[in-house]
Short mmCIF file of C-alpha atoms in Angstrom, two decimals:
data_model
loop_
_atom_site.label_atom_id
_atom_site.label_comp_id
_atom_site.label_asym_id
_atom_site.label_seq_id
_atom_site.Cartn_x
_atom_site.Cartn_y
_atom_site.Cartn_z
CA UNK S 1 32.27 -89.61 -42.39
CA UNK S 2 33.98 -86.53 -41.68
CA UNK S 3 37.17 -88.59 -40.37
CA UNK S 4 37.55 -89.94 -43.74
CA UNK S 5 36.71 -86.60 -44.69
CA UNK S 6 39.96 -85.16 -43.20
CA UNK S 7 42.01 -88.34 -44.30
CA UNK S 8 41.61 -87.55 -47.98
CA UNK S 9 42.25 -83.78 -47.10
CA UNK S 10 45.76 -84.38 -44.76
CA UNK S 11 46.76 -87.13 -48.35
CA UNK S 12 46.07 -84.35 -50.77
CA UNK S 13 48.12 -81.98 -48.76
CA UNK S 14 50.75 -84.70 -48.37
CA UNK S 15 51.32 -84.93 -52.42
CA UNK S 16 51.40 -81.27 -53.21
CA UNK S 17 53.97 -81.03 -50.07
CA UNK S 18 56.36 -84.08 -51.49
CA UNK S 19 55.50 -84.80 -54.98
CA UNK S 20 58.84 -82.96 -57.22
CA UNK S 21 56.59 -83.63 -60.68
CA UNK S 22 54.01 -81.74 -61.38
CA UNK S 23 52.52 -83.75 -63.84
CA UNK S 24 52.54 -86.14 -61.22
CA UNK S 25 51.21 -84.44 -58.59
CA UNK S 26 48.31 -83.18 -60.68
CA UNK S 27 47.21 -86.56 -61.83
CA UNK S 28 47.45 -87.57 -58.53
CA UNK S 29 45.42 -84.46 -57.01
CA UNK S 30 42.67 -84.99 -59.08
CA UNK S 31 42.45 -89.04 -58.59
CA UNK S 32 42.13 -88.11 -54.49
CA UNK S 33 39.39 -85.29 -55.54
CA UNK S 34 37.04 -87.64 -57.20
CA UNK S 35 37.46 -90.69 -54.39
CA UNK S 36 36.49 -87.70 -51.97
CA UNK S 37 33.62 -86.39 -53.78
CA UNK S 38 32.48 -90.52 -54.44
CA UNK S 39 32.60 -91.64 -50.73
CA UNK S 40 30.65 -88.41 -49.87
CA UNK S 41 27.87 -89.15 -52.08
CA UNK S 42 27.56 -92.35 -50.71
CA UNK S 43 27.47 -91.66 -47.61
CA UNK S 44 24.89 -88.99 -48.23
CA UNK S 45 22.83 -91.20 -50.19
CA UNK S 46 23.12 -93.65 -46.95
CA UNK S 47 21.74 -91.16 -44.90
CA UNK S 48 18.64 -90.12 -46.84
CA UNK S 49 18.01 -94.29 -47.25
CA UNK S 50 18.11 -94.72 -43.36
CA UNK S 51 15.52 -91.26 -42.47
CA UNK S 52 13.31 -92.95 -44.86
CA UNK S 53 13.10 -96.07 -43.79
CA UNK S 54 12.75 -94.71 -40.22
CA UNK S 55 10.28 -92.26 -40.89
CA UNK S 56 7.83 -94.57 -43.34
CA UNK S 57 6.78 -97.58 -40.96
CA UNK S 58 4.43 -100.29 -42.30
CA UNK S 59 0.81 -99.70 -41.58
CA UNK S 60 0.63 -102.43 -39.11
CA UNK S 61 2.59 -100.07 -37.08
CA UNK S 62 0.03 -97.08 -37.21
CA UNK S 63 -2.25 -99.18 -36.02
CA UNK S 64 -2.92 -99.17 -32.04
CA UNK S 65 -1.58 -102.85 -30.72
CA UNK S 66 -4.95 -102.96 -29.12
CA UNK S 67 -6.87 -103.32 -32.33
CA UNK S 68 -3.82 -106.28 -33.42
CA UNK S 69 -3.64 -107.97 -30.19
CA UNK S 70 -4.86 -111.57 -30.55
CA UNK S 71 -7.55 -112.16 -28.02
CA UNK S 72 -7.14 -114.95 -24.79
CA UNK S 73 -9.76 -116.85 -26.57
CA UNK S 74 -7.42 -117.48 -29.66
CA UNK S 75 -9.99 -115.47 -31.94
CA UNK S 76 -8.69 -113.42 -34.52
CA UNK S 77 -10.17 -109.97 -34.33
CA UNK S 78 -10.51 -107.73 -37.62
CA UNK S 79 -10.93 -104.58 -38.68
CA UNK S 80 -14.48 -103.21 -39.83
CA UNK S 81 -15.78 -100.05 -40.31
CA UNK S 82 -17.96 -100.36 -37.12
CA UNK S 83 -16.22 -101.82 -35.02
CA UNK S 84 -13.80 -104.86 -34.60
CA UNK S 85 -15.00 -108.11 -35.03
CA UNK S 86 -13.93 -112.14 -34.31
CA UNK S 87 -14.75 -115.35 -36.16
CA UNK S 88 -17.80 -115.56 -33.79
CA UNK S 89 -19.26 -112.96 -35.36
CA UNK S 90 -19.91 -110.98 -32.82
CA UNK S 91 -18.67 -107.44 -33.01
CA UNK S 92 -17.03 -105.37 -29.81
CA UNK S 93 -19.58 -102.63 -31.21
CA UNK S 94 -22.30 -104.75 -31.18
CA UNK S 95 -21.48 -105.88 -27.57
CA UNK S 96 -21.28 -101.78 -26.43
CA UNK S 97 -24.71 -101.93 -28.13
CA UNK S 98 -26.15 -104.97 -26.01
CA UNK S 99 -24.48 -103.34 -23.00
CA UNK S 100 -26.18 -99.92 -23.60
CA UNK S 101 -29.49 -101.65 -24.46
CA UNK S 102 -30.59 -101.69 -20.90
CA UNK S 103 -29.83 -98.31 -20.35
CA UNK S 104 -31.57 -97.41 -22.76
CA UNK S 105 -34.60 -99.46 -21.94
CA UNK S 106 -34.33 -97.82 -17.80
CA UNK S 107 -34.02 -94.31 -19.69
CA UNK S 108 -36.96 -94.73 -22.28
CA UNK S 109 -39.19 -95.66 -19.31
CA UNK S 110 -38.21 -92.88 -17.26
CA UNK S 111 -38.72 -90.50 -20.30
CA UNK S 112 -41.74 -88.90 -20.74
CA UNK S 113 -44.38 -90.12 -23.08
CA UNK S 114 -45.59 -87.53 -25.93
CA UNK S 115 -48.85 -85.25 -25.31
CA UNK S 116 -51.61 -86.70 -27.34
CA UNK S 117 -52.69 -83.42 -29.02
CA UNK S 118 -55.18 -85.32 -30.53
CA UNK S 119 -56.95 -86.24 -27.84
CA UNK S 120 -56.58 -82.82 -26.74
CA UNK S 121 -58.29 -81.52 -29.47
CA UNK S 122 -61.25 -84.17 -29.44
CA UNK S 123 -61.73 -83.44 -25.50
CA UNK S 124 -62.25 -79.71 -26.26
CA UNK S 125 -64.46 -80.30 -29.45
CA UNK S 126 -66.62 -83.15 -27.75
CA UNK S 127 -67.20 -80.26 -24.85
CA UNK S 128 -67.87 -77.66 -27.59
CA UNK S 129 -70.61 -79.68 -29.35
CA UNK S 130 -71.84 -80.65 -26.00
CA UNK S 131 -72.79 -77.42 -24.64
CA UNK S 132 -73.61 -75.75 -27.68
CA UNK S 133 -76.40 -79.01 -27.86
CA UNK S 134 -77.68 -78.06 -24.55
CA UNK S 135 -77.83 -74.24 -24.85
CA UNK S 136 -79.50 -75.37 -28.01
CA UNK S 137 -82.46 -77.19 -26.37
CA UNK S 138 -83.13 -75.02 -23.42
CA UNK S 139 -83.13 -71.98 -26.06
CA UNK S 140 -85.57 -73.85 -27.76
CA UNK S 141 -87.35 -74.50 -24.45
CA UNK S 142 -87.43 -70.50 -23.51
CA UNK S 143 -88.84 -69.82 -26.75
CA UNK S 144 -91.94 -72.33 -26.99
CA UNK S 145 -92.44 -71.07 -23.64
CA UNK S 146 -93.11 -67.44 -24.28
CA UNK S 147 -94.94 -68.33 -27.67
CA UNK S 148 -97.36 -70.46 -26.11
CA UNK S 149 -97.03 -68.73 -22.57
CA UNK S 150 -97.02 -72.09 -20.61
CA UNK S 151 -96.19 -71.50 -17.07
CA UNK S 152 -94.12 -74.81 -16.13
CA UNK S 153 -94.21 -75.26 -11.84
CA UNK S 154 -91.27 -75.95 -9.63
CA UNK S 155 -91.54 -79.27 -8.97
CA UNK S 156 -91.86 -79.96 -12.84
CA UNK S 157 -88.74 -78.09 -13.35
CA UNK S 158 -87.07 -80.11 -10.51
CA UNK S 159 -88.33 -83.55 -12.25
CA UNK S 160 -86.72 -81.95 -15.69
CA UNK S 161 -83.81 -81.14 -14.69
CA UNK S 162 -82.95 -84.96 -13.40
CA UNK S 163 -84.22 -86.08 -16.00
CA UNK S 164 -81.82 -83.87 -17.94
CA UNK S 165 -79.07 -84.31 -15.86
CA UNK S 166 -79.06 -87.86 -16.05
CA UNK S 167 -79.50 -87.86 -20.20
CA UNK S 168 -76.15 -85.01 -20.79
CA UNK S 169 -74.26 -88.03 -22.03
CA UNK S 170 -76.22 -88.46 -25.23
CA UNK S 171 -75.23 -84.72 -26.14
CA UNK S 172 -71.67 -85.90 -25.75
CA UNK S 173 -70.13 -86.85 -29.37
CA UNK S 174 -67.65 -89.15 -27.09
CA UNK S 175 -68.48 -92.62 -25.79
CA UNK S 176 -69.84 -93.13 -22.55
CA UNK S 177 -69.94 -95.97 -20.22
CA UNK S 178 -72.14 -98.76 -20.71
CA UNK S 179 -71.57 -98.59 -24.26
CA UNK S 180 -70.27 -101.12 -26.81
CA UNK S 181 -66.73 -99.84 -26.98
CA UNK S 182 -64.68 -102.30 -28.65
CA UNK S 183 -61.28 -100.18 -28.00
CA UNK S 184 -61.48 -100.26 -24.36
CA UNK S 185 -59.28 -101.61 -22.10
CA UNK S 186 -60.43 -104.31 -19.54
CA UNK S 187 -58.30 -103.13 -16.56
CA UNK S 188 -59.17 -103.64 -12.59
CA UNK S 189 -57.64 -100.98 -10.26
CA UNK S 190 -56.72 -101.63 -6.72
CA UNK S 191 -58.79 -100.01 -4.10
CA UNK S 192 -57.77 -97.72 -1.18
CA UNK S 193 -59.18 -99.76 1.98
CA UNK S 194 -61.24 -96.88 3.02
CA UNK S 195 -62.83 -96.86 -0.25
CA UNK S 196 -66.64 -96.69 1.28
CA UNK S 197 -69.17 -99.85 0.26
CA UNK S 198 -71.22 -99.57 -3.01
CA UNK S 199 -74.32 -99.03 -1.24
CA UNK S 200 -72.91 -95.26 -0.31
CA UNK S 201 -72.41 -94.73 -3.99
CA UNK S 202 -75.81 -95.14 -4.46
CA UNK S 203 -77.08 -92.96 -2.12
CA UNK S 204 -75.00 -90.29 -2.72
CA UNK S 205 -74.89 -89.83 -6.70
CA UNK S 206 -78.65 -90.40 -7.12
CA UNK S 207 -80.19 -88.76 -4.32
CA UNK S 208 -77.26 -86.25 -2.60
CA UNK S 209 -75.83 -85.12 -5.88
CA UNK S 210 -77.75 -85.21 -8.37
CA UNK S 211 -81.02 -84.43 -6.43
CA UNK S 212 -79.29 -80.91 -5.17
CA UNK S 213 -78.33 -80.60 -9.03
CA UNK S 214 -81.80 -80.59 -10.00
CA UNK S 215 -83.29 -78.43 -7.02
CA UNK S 216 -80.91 -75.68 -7.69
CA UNK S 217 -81.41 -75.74 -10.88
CA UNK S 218 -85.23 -75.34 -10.64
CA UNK S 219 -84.72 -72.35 -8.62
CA UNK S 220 -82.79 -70.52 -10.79
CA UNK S 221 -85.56 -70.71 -13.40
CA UNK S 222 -87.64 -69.35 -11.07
CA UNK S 223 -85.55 -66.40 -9.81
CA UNK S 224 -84.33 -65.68 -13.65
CA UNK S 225 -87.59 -66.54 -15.83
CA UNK S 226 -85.84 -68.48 -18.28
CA UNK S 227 -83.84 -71.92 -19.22
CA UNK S 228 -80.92 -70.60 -21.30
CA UNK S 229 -78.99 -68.54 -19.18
CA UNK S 230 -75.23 -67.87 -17.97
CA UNK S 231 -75.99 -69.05 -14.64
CA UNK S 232 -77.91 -72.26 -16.02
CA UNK S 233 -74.85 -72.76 -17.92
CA UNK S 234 -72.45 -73.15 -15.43
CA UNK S 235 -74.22 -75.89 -13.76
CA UNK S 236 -74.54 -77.74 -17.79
CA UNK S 237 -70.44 -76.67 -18.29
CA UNK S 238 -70.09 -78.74 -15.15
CA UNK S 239 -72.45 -81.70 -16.35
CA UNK S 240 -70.11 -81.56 -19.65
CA UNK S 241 -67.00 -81.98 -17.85
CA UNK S 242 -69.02 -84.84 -15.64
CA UNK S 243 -69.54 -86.43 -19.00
CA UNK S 244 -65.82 -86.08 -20.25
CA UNK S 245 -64.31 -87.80 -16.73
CA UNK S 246 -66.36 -90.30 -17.46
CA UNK S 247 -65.20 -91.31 -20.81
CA UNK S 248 -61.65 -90.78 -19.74
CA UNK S 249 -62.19 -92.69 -16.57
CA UNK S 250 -64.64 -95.64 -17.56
CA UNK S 251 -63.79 -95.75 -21.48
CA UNK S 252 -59.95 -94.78 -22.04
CA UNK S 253 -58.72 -96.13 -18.49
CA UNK S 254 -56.78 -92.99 -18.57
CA UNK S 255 -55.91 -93.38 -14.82
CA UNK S 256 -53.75 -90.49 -14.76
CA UNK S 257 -55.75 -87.88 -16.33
CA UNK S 258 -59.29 -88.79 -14.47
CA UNK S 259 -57.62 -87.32 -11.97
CA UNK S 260 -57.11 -84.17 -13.27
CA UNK S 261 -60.82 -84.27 -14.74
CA UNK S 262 -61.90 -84.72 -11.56
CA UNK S 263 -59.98 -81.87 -10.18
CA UNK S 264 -61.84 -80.23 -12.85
CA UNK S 265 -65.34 -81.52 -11.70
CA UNK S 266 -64.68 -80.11 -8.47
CA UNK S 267 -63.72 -76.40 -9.54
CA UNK S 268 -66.75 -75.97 -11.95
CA UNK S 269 -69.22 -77.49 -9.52
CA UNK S 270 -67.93 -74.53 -7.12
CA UNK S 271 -67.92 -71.95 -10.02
CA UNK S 272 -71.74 -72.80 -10.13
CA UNK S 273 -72.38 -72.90 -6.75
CA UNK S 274 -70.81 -69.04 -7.02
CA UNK S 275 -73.22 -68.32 -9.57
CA UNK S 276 -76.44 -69.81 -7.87
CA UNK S 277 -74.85 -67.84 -5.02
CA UNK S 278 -75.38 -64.40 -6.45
CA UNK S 279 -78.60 -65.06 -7.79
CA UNK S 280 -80.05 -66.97 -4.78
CA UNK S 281 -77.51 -67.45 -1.61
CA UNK S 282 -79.89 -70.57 -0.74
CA UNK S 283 -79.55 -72.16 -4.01
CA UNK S 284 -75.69 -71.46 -4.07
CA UNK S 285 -75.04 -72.31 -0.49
CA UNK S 286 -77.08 -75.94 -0.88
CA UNK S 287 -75.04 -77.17 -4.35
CA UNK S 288 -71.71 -76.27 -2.74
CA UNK S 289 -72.57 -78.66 0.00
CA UNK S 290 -72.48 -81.12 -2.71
CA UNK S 291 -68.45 -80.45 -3.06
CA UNK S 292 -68.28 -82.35 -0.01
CA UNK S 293 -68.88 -85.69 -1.98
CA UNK S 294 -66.72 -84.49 -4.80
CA UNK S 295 -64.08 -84.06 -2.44
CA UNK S 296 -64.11 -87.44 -1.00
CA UNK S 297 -64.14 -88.66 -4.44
CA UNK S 298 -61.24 -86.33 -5.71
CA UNK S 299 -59.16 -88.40 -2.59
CA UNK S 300 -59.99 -91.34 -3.58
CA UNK S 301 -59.32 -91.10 -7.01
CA UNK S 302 -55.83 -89.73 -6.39
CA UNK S 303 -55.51 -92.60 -3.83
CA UNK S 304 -56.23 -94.91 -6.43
CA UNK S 305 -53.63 -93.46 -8.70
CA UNK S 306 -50.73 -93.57 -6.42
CA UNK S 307 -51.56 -97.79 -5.74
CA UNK S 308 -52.33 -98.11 -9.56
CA UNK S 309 -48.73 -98.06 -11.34
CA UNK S 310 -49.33 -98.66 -15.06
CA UNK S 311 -48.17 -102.21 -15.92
CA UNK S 312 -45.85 -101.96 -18.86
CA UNK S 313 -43.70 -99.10 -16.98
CA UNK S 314 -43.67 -99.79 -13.35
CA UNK S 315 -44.65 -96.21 -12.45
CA UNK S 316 -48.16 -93.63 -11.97
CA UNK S 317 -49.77 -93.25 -14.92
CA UNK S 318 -49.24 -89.78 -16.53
CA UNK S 319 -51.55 -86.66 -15.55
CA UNK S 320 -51.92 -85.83 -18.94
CA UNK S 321 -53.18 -87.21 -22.21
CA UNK S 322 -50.38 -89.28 -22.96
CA UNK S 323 -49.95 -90.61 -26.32
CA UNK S 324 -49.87 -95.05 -26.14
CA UNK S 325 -51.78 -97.69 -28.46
CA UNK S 326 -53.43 -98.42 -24.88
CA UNK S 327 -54.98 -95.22 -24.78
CA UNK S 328 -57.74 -93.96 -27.79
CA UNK S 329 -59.32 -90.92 -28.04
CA UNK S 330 -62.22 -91.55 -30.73
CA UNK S 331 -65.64 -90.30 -31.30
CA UNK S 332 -68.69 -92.72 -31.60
CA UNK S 333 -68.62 -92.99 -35.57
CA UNK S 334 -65.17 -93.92 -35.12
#
């Protein structure tokens, strides 16, 4: 462009150099001028078409060649808001889906299941109720005492408090074993292979346990002249949370938590023994030998835990109340 530029420049200097009429020359100065000023804006106009069509490319060119690229299999992919998709039907989102679907099957069973504040809140009521039940009768029992000024003997005290010991569960608003619970869950746990024969159990609970329960007992009516008291209480606090293992445990299946309940057995049968301790060291010295059983049975319930996975999940049951449709917290109306 700007060698025909200087062409049409060198011509017009040419003609005003030789031209001898200026009429001539004129016409002919003016004829070069408006070639010049033509072939520039044609040229110009030629540039501006060429940017354009350089810098506006079809939108099959913005386009990554990934997304365009005809598959091996001959299937003709397009484009979709969520992802890219062939004449099978089946999108390349949809397949990251499948592929992440078993990751995110491992990682919801590794996460942790939701607290069950529910069943938080109907453990702690049920105890409540419980205790307040109990206090409730042995009040009753101090007072028809000292109206009527019966003097009740040791051994009749020892006799009541089996009795009572074995008939706790019916203050409990919560089901028991033995009941007609249509909620609960047939499961059979695995045994440790020390687990001791059945015969033991029978021995010990009855006789050991709660035999020692009901001696002690007695003698702290004796020392303290009454029924309802704080020391009494501990030993009926740890009846309660007797009671509440054994819904967990035999009702709910909660595999997990019965072990922590029967941590909790453990520390409130030696918070009584404490008690009976500083009101009579003999009393308090023969229901702590009593944590000897409970401590076997602690082991073996953890024991049974660890060989216990839960089914659905592969892995120990939580030791807390976990929230499942397996596991139902509900009172006996319910």
């Amino acid at each position: 462009t700007n060698r025909t530029f200087c062409k049409k420049k060198a011509t017009m200097r040419w003609i005003l150099l030789t031209s001898r009429n200026d009429s001539a020359a004129l016409l002919l100065l003016l004829a070069t001028c408006f070639s010049t000023l033509s072939s520039g804006f044609s040229v110009k106009s030629h540039q501006r078409t060429t940017t354009y069509s350089r810098t506006t490319r079809p939108m099959a060119a913005v386009v990554p060649s990934r997304s365009l690229k005809e598959p091996r299999d001959g299937s003709v992919f397009e484009r979709k808001s969520h992802g890219v998709t062939n004449k099978a039907g089946v999108s390349r989102s949809s397949n990251t889906a499948l592929r992440s679907t078993g990751g995110s099957t491992e990682s919801s069973t590794n996460r942790r299941a939701p607290v069950d504040f529910a069943a938080v809140g109907k453990y702690a009521l049920a105890l409540g109720v419980q205790m307040s039940l109990i206090f409730g009768v042995l009040t009753g029992i101090d007072k028809i005492r000292a109206k009527f000024a019966i003097q009740i003997p040791f051994y009749a005290n020892v006799l009541f408090f089996y009795a009572f010991n074995l008939s706790t569960p019916s203050f409990s608003i919560l089901p028991q074993k033995g009941e007609n619970i249509s909620f609960r869950e047939d499961r059979e746990f695995n045994r440790p292979s020390w687990t001791p024969p059945g015969y033991v159990f029978a021995i010990m609970w009855p006789l050991f346990v709660f035999g020692t329960r009901a001696t002690t007992a007695a003698m702290m009516v004796r020392a303290t002249g009454s029924y309802a008291n704080s020391t009494v209480m501990a030993l009926m606090l740890h009846l309660g949370i007797a009671n509440l293992w054994n819904t967990i445990n035999n009702v709910e299946k909660r595999l997990g938590l019965s072990v922590i309940a029967l941590y909790g057995i453990w520390l409130s049968k030696a918070y009584a023994a404490w008690r009976f301790f500083l009101v009579d060291p003999l009393a308090g010295k023969a229901l702590a030998l009593t944590l000897s059983w409970l401590t076997a049975a602690a082991a073996l319930e953890t024991r049974t835990w660890q060989i216990n996975p839960d089914p659905a999940t592969g892995q120990k049951e939580p030791l807390y109340p976990a929230k499942a449709d397996k596991w139902q917290t509900k009172f006996r109306w319910e």
